[in-house]
Structures are given as structure tokens and as C-alpha cells.
Amino acid sequence: MNTEHNPHEKNNEYERLILNLSKAHAWLENCQNKVLKQYDLATPQYNVLRILRKQAPEPANVALITRRMTCKMSNASRIVDRLERKGFVARMASYSDRRTTHIFITNEGLDVLGKIEGCQQHFQVQLEPFSIEEAQQLNQLLEKLRQSNLSKM
């Protein structure tokens, strides 16, 4: 049956998509949390470490971290505080603007990221039923969904 002519079937497909995306998200989050727990990290902390590594060797500040975080509800300043106590990030006052604090990832932060990413390699094996082409297509579709909804936030 053609979904263009049957709105009920079209709605069922969108509901199915929502459910599948929710289940996939929960599965990925559960897998990631198992790994992060070994290193006493939460997902937002891991996200900040990845942002800082990508920014390196240039410093970041809380505003930049907040813009790049995947979860906009997280308090970047408190996350940086926790990571600093663990020795994974360092702060340094800006010489040009005393109101700004530069944030850098430390060698310890880089080391823990390397360990985490080594553990997460086995998750990729679970995605191997997808061909590279299918993975690219799914990435494009998910990016399209995310980009189309960024303007609505």
C-alpha cells in the first residue's frame, strides 16, 4: 500500500521510526555508559574531553564547550570542574582578558580518551552488519534529521 495515500500508514512509519531511534539511542548509551563507568566518567564529561582534544592545541572556554556539547542541558562549567579535579583538564587565566579562562586537555585526559576509545572499538563490530555504503547512508539521513531540527530549537 502506498503511504502517500494512506495517512494512517504514514503515521505508523513515523511512530516506528521514533521507536527505533529511541531504542537505538538507549542501546548506544547503555554500551557507552558501561565503558565510561570503568573510568569514573559520565557521558557529558567524555563529550567535553573529546571537544578539548579536537580543539587542542588551542585553548577552549566554557562558552565554546557549551556550543559544541551534544547535550545542551549539561552545565559545562561544573563538568570542567569535575574533570579538573580528576586531572583530565587544566585551566589557565587569559593574559589578554582576565574574565576568560582557557581550558586545555591534559596528557592524563588524552590517555583516558585513548583507553575509552580502545574499549569502544568492539561496539563497531556490532555495526558491521551494515555495509560501508549503508553506514554512510544512515549517517546522511541522521545528519539531515538533526540539521533540519537545529533551526527549530
mmCIF file with all atom_site columns, C-alpha atoms in Angstrom:
data_model
loop_
_atom_site.group_PDB
_atom_site.id
_atom_site.type_symbol
_atom_site.label_atom_id
_atom_site.label_alt_id
_atom_site.label_comp_id
_atom_site.label_asym_id
_atom_site.label_entity_id
_atom_site.label_seq_id
_atom_site.pdbx_PDB_ins_code
_atom_site.Cartn_x
_atom_site.Cartn_y
_atom_site.Cartn_z
_atom_site.occupancy
_atom_site.B_iso_or_equiv
_atom_site.pdbx_formal_charge
_atom_site.auth_seq_id
_atom_site.auth_comp_id
_atom_site.auth_asym_id
_atom_site.auth_atom_id
_atom_site.pdbx_PDB_model_num
ATOM 1   C CA . MET A 1 1   ? 0.000  0.000  0.000  1.00 0.00 ? 1   MET A CA 1
ATOM 2   C CA . ASN A 1 2   ? 1.326  3.457  -0.885 1.00 0.00 ? 2   ASN A CA 1
ATOM 3   C CA . THR A 1 3   ? 1.923  5.553  2.252  1.00 0.00 ? 3   THR A CA 1
ATOM 4   C CA . GLU A 1 4   ? 1.293  8.786  0.351  1.00 0.00 ? 4   GLU A CA 1
ATOM 5   C CA . HIS A 1 5   ? -2.393 7.882  0.019  1.00 0.00 ? 5   HIS A CA 1
ATOM 6   C CA . ASN A 1 6   ? -2.886 6.410  3.455  1.00 0.00 ? 6   ASN A CA 1
ATOM 7   C CA . PRO A 1 7   ? -2.051 8.934  6.217  1.00 0.00 ? 7   PRO A CA 1
ATOM 8   C CA . HIS A 1 8   ? -2.581 6.322  8.930  1.00 0.00 ? 8   HIS A CA 1
ATOM 9   C CA . GLU A 1 9   ? 0.136  4.083  7.488  1.00 0.00 ? 9   GLU A CA 1
ATOM 10  C CA . LYS A 1 10  ? 2.452  7.091  7.086  1.00 0.00 ? 10  LYS A CA 1
ATOM 11  C CA . ASN A 1 11  ? 1.957  7.993  10.752 1.00 0.00 ? 11  ASN A CA 1
ATOM 12  C CA . ASN A 1 12  ? 2.680  4.395  11.733 1.00 0.00 ? 12  ASN A CA 1
ATOM 13  C CA . GLU A 1 13  ? 6.007  4.550  9.876  1.00 0.00 ? 13  GLU A CA 1
ATOM 14  C CA . TYR A 1 14  ? 6.969  7.771  11.669 1.00 0.00 ? 14  TYR A CA 1
ATOM 15  C CA . GLU A 1 15  ? 5.965  6.241  15.006 1.00 0.00 ? 15  GLU A CA 1
ATOM 16  C CA . ARG A 1 16  ? 8.040  3.182  14.147 1.00 0.00 ? 16  ARG A CA 1
ATOM 17  C CA . LEU A 1 17  ? 10.980 5.449  13.267 1.00 0.00 ? 17  LEU A CA 1
ATOM 18  C CA . ILE A 1 18  ? 10.684 7.287  16.603 1.00 0.00 ? 18  ILE A CA 1
ATOM 19  C CA . LEU A 1 19  ? 10.604 3.987  18.478 1.00 0.00 ? 19  LEU A CA 1
ATOM 20  C CA . ASN A 1 20  ? 13.585 2.601  16.552 1.00 0.00 ? 20  ASN A CA 1
ATOM 21  C CA . LEU A 1 21  ? 15.614 5.778  17.115 1.00 0.00 ? 21  LEU A CA 1
ATOM 22  C CA . SER A 1 22  ? 14.757 5.698  20.823 1.00 0.00 ? 22  SER A CA 1
ATOM 23  C CA . LYS A 1 23  ? 15.760 2.050  21.148 1.00 0.00 ? 23  LYS A CA 1
ATOM 24  C CA . ALA A 1 24  ? 18.994 2.610  19.231 1.00 0.00 ? 24  ALA A CA 1
ATOM 25  C CA . HIS A 1 25  ? 19.841 5.605  21.422 1.00 0.00 ? 25  HIS A CA 1
ATOM 26  C CA . ALA A 1 26  ? 19.170 3.640  24.615 1.00 0.00 ? 26  ALA A CA 1
ATOM 27  C CA . TRP A 1 27  ? 21.314 0.740  23.378 1.00 0.00 ? 27  TRP A CA 1
ATOM 28  C CA . LEU A 1 28  ? 24.229 3.007  22.426 1.00 0.00 ? 28  LEU A CA 1
ATOM 29  C CA . GLU A 1 29  ? 24.004 4.958  25.673 1.00 0.00 ? 29  GLU A CA 1
ATOM 30  C CA . ASN A 1 30  ? 23.974 1.763  27.715 1.00 0.00 ? 30  ASN A CA 1
ATOM 31  C CA . CYS A 1 31  ? 27.023 0.420  25.875 1.00 0.00 ? 31  CYS A CA 1
ATOM 32  C CA . GLN A 1 32  ? 28.881 3.698  26.284 1.00 0.00 ? 32  GLN A CA 1
ATOM 33  C CA . ASN A 1 33  ? 27.989 4.018  29.975 1.00 0.00 ? 33  ASN A CA 1
ATOM 34  C CA . LYS A 1 34  ? 29.413 0.563  30.680 1.00 0.00 ? 34  LYS A CA 1
ATOM 35  C CA . VAL A 1 35  ? 32.753 1.666  29.278 1.00 0.00 ? 35  VAL A CA 1
ATOM 36  C CA . LEU A 1 36  ? 32.739 5.138  30.849 1.00 0.00 ? 36  LEU A CA 1
ATOM 37  C CA . LYS A 1 37  ? 31.868 3.745  34.285 1.00 0.00 ? 37  LYS A CA 1
ATOM 38  C CA . GLN A 1 38  ? 35.233 1.925  34.311 1.00 0.00 ? 38  GLN A CA 1
ATOM 39  C CA . TYR A 1 39  ? 36.929 5.335  34.161 1.00 0.00 ? 39  TYR A CA 1
ATOM 40  C CA . ASP A 1 40  ? 34.553 7.110  36.560 1.00 0.00 ? 40  ASP A CA 1
ATOM 41  C CA . LEU A 1 41  ? 33.236 9.344  33.767 1.00 0.00 ? 41  LEU A CA 1
ATOM 42  C CA . ALA A 1 42  ? 29.762 10.362 32.675 1.00 0.00 ? 42  ALA A CA 1
ATOM 43  C CA . THR A 1 43  ? 28.778 10.877 29.043 1.00 0.00 ? 43  THR A CA 1
ATOM 44  C CA . PRO A 1 44  ? 28.900 14.712 29.241 1.00 0.00 ? 44  PRO A CA 1
ATOM 45  C CA . GLN A 1 45  ? 32.411 14.532 30.724 1.00 0.00 ? 45  GLN A CA 1
ATOM 46  C CA . TYR A 1 46  ? 33.523 12.259 27.892 1.00 0.00 ? 46  TYR A CA 1
ATOM 47  C CA . ASN A 1 47  ? 31.972 14.687 25.417 1.00 0.00 ? 47  ASN A CA 1
ATOM 48  C CA . VAL A 1 48  ? 33.918 17.613 26.923 1.00 0.00 ? 48  VAL A CA 1
ATOM 49  C CA . LEU A 1 49  ? 37.186 15.679 26.747 1.00 0.00 ? 49  LEU A CA 1
ATOM 50  C CA . ARG A 1 50  ? 36.559 14.942 23.067 1.00 0.00 ? 50  ARG A CA 1
ATOM 51  C CA . ILE A 1 51  ? 35.786 18.629 22.408 1.00 0.00 ? 51  ILE A CA 1
ATOM 52  C CA . LEU A 1 52  ? 39.004 19.702 24.131 1.00 0.00 ? 52  LEU A CA 1
ATOM 53  C CA . ARG A 1 53  ? 41.088 17.143 22.244 1.00 0.00 ? 53  ARG A CA 1
ATOM 54  C CA . LYS A 1 54  ? 39.691 18.381 18.933 1.00 0.00 ? 54  LYS A CA 1
ATOM 55  C CA . GLN A 1 55  ? 40.365 21.989 19.963 1.00 0.00 ? 55  GLN A CA 1
ATOM 56  C CA . ALA A 1 56  ? 43.964 21.258 21.002 1.00 0.00 ? 56  ALA A CA 1
ATOM 57  C CA . PRO A 1 57  ? 46.493 22.750 20.970 1.00 0.00 ? 57  PRO A CA 1
ATOM 58  C CA . GLU A 1 58  ? 44.294 25.848 21.034 1.00 0.00 ? 58  GLU A CA 1
ATOM 59  C CA . PRO A 1 59  ? 42.525 26.576 24.317 1.00 0.00 ? 59  PRO A CA 1
ATOM 60  C CA . ALA A 1 60  ? 38.783 26.405 24.790 1.00 0.00 ? 60  ALA A CA 1
ATOM 61  C CA . ASN A 1 61  ? 36.493 28.310 27.102 1.00 0.00 ? 61  ASN A CA 1
ATOM 62  C CA . VAL A 1 62  ? 33.192 27.353 28.704 1.00 0.00 ? 62  VAL A CA 1
ATOM 63  C CA . ALA A 1 63  ? 31.153 29.130 26.011 1.00 0.00 ? 63  ALA A CA 1
ATOM 64  C CA . LEU A 1 64  ? 32.857 27.173 23.211 1.00 0.00 ? 64  LEU A CA 1
ATOM 65  C CA . ILE A 1 65  ? 32.409 23.892 25.085 1.00 0.00 ? 65  ILE A CA 1
ATOM 66  C CA . THR A 1 66  ? 28.727 24.645 25.679 1.00 0.00 ? 66  THR A CA 1
ATOM 67  C CA . ARG A 1 67  ? 28.146 25.346 21.970 1.00 0.00 ? 67  ARG A CA 1
ATOM 68  C CA . ARG A 1 68  ? 29.758 22.069 20.929 1.00 0.00 ? 68  ARG A CA 1
ATOM 69  C CA . MET A 1 69  ? 28.243 19.768 23.541 1.00 0.00 ? 69  MET A CA 1
ATOM 70  C CA . THR A 1 70  ? 25.825 17.111 22.361 1.00 0.00 ? 70  THR A CA 1
ATOM 71  C CA . CYS A 1 71  ? 23.602 17.581 25.416 1.00 0.00 ? 71  CYS A CA 1
ATOM 72  C CA . LYS A 1 72  ? 22.766 21.267 25.683 1.00 0.00 ? 72  LYS A CA 1
ATOM 73  C CA . MET A 1 73  ? 21.213 20.716 29.133 1.00 0.00 ? 73  MET A CA 1
ATOM 74  C CA . SER A 1 74  ? 24.595 19.932 30.695 1.00 0.00 ? 74  SER A CA 1
ATOM 75  C CA . ASN A 1 75  ? 26.381 22.518 32.817 1.00 0.00 ? 75  ASN A CA 1
ATOM 76  C CA . ALA A 1 76  ? 29.754 22.816 31.092 1.00 0.00 ? 76  ALA A CA 1
ATOM 77  C CA . SER A 1 77  ? 31.342 24.772 33.927 1.00 0.00 ? 77  SER A CA 1
ATOM 78  C CA . ARG A 1 78  ? 30.580 22.089 36.512 1.00 0.00 ? 78  ARG A CA 1
ATOM 79  C CA . ILE A 1 79  ? 31.723 19.354 34.138 1.00 0.00 ? 79  ILE A CA 1
ATOM 80  C CA . VAL A 1 80  ? 35.043 21.145 33.650 1.00 0.00 ? 80  VAL A CA 1
ATOM 81  C CA . ASP A 1 81  ? 35.361 21.459 37.457 1.00 0.00 ? 81  ASP A CA 1
ATOM 82  C CA . ARG A 1 82  ? 34.949 17.693 37.852 1.00 0.00 ? 82  ARG A CA 1
ATOM 83  C CA . LEU A 1 83  ? 37.381 16.935 35.050 1.00 0.00 ? 83  LEU A CA 1
ATOM 84  C CA . GLU A 1 84  ? 39.930 19.325 36.563 1.00 0.00 ? 84  GLU A CA 1
ATOM 85  C CA . ARG A 1 85  ? 39.678 17.540 39.939 1.00 0.00 ? 85  ARG A CA 1
ATOM 86  C CA . LYS A 1 86  ? 40.389 14.264 38.129 1.00 0.00 ? 86  LYS A CA 1
ATOM 87  C CA . GLY A 1 87  ? 43.431 15.793 36.421 1.00 0.00 ? 87  GLY A CA 1
ATOM 88  C CA . PHE A 1 88  ? 41.981 15.443 32.909 1.00 0.00 ? 88  PHE A CA 1
ATOM 89  C CA . VAL A 1 89  ? 41.820 19.180 32.150 1.00 0.00 ? 89  VAL A CA 1
ATOM 90  C CA . ALA A 1 90  ? 43.708 22.277 33.242 1.00 0.00 ? 90  ALA A CA 1
ATOM 91  C CA . ARG A 1 91  ? 42.653 25.900 33.414 1.00 0.00 ? 91  ARG A CA 1
ATOM 92  C CA . MET A 1 92  ? 44.750 28.962 32.824 1.00 0.00 ? 92  MET A CA 1
ATOM 93  C CA . ALA A 1 93  ? 43.753 32.607 33.078 1.00 0.00 ? 93  ALA A CA 1
ATOM 94  C CA . SER A 1 94  ? 43.856 34.535 29.821 1.00 0.00 ? 94  SER A CA 1
ATOM 95  C CA . TYR A 1 95  ? 46.537 37.191 29.666 1.00 0.00 ? 95  TYR A CA 1
ATOM 96  C CA . SER A 1 96  ? 44.527 39.351 27.275 1.00 0.00 ? 96  SER A CA 1
ATOM 97  C CA . ASP A 1 97  ? 41.146 39.085 29.073 1.00 0.00 ? 97  ASP A CA 1
ATOM 98  C CA . ARG A 1 98  ? 41.103 38.386 32.797 1.00 0.00 ? 98  ARG A CA 1
ATOM 99  C CA . ARG A 1 99  ? 37.413 37.411 32.614 1.00 0.00 ? 99  ARG A CA 1
ATOM 100 C CA . THR A 1 100 ? 38.271 34.481 30.332 1.00 0.00 ? 100 THR A CA 1
ATOM 101 C CA . THR A 1 101 ? 39.730 31.201 31.460 1.00 0.00 ? 101 THR A CA 1
ATOM 102 C CA . HIS A 1 102 ? 41.455 28.950 28.957 1.00 0.00 ? 102 HIS A CA 1
ATOM 103 C CA . ILE A 1 103 ? 40.735 25.248 29.284 1.00 0.00 ? 103 ILE A CA 1
ATOM 104 C CA . PHE A 1 104 ? 43.100 22.572 27.967 1.00 0.00 ? 104 PHE A CA 1
ATOM 105 C CA . ILE A 1 105 ? 43.031 18.793 27.961 1.00 0.00 ? 105 ILE A CA 1
ATOM 106 C CA . THR A 1 106 ? 45.949 17.288 29.912 1.00 0.00 ? 106 THR A CA 1
ATOM 107 C CA . ASN A 1 107 ? 48.071 14.284 28.984 1.00 0.00 ? 107 ASN A CA 1
ATOM 108 C CA . GLU A 1 108 ? 46.046 12.304 31.543 1.00 0.00 ? 108 GLU A CA 1
ATOM 109 C CA . GLY A 1 109 ? 42.868 13.354 29.741 1.00 0.00 ? 109 GLY A CA 1
ATOM 110 C CA . LEU A 1 110 ? 44.317 12.266 26.408 1.00 0.00 ? 110 LEU A CA 1
ATOM 111 C CA . ASP A 1 111 ? 45.387 8.945  27.930 1.00 0.00 ? 111 ASP A CA 1
ATOM 112 C CA . VAL A 1 112 ? 41.940 8.191  29.333 1.00 0.00 ? 112 VAL A CA 1
ATOM 113 C CA . LEU A 1 113 ? 40.331 9.098  25.987 1.00 0.00 ? 113 LEU A CA 1
ATOM 114 C CA . GLY A 1 114 ? 42.645 6.644  24.251 1.00 0.00 ? 114 GLY A CA 1
ATOM 115 C CA . LYS A 1 115 ? 41.724 3.893  26.701 1.00 0.00 ? 115 LYS A CA 1
ATOM 116 C CA . ILE A 1 116 ? 37.996 4.572  26.354 1.00 0.00 ? 116 ILE A CA 1
ATOM 117 C CA . GLU A 1 117 ? 38.146 4.592  22.579 1.00 0.00 ? 117 GLU A CA 1
ATOM 118 C CA . GLY A 1 118 ? 40.113 1.343  22.646 1.00 0.00 ? 118 GLY A CA 1
ATOM 119 C CA . CYS A 1 119 ? 37.311 -0.247 24.668 1.00 0.00 ? 119 CYS A CA 1
ATOM 120 C CA . GLN A 1 120 ? 34.646 1.134  22.363 1.00 0.00 ? 120 GLN A CA 1
ATOM 121 C CA . GLN A 1 121 ? 36.178 -0.493 19.286 1.00 0.00 ? 121 GLN A CA 1
ATOM 122 C CA . HIS A 1 122 ? 34.164 -3.636 19.978 1.00 0.00 ? 122 HIS A CA 1
ATOM 123 C CA . PHE A 1 123 ? 30.912 -1.687 19.510 1.00 0.00 ? 123 PHE A CA 1
ATOM 124 C CA . GLN A 1 124 ? 31.861 -1.089 15.901 1.00 0.00 ? 124 GLN A CA 1
ATOM 125 C CA . VAL A 1 125 ? 31.874 -4.839 15.367 1.00 0.00 ? 125 VAL A CA 1
ATOM 126 C CA . GLN A 1 126 ? 28.180 -4.854 16.298 1.00 0.00 ? 126 GLN A CA 1
ATOM 127 C CA . LEU A 1 127 ? 27.547 -2.359 13.486 1.00 0.00 ? 127 LEU A CA 1
ATOM 128 C CA . GLU A 1 128 ? 29.274 -4.495 10.853 1.00 0.00 ? 128 GLU A CA 1
ATOM 129 C CA . PRO A 1 129 ? 26.001 -5.940 9.531  1.00 0.00 ? 129 PRO A CA 1
ATOM 130 C CA . PHE A 1 130 ? 25.836 -2.541 7.791  1.00 0.00 ? 130 PHE A CA 1
ATOM 131 C CA . SER A 1 131 ? 27.969 -2.170 4.698  1.00 0.00 ? 131 SER A CA 1
ATOM 132 C CA . ILE A 1 132 ? 30.090 0.985  4.492  1.00 0.00 ? 132 ILE A CA 1
ATOM 133 C CA . GLU A 1 133 ? 27.575 2.350  1.981  1.00 0.00 ? 133 GLU A CA 1
ATOM 134 C CA . GLU A 1 134 ? 24.657 1.655  4.338  1.00 0.00 ? 134 GLU A CA 1
ATOM 135 C CA . ALA A 1 135 ? 26.527 3.274  7.237  1.00 0.00 ? 135 ALA A CA 1
ATOM 136 C CA . GLN A 1 136 ? 27.186 6.344  5.064  1.00 0.00 ? 136 GLN A CA 1
ATOM 137 C CA . GLN A 1 137 ? 23.524 6.497  4.052  1.00 0.00 ? 137 GLN A CA 1
ATOM 138 C CA . LEU A 1 138 ? 22.332 6.182  7.642  1.00 0.00 ? 138 LEU A CA 1
ATOM 139 C CA . ASN A 1 139 ? 24.799 8.880  8.726  1.00 0.00 ? 139 ASN A CA 1
ATOM 140 C CA . GLN A 1 140 ? 23.496 11.176 5.996  1.00 0.00 ? 140 GLN A CA 1
ATOM 141 C CA . LEU A 1 141 ? 19.883 10.564 6.994  1.00 0.00 ? 141 LEU A CA 1
ATOM 142 C CA . LEU A 1 142 ? 20.576 11.164 10.687 1.00 0.00 ? 142 LEU A CA 1
ATOM 143 C CA . GLU A 1 143 ? 22.538 14.328 9.906  1.00 0.00 ? 143 GLU A CA 1
ATOM 144 C CA . LYS A 1 144 ? 19.648 15.522 7.725  1.00 0.00 ? 144 LYS A CA 1
ATOM 145 C CA . LEU A 1 145 ? 17.239 14.925 10.599 1.00 0.00 ? 145 LEU A CA 1
ATOM 146 C CA . ARG A 1 146 ? 19.498 16.711 13.085 1.00 0.00 ? 146 ARG A CA 1
ATOM 147 C CA . GLN A 1 147 ? 20.210 19.674 10.794 1.00 0.00 ? 147 GLN A CA 1
ATOM 148 C CA . SER A 1 148 ? 16.569 20.182 9.883  1.00 0.00 ? 148 SER A CA 1
ATOM 149 C CA . ASN A 1 149 ? 15.637 20.327 13.542 1.00 0.00 ? 149 ASN A CA 1
ATOM 150 C CA . LEU A 1 150 ? 18.522 22.530 14.738 1.00 0.00 ? 150 LEU A CA 1
ATOM 151 C CA . SER A 1 151 ? 16.817 25.556 13.218 1.00 0.00 ? 151 SER A CA 1
ATOM 152 C CA . LYS A 1 152 ? 13.636 24.767 15.168 1.00 0.00 ? 152 LYS A CA 1
ATOM 153 C CA . MET A 1 153 ? 15.326 24.775 18.582 1.00 0.00 ? 153 MET A CA 1
#
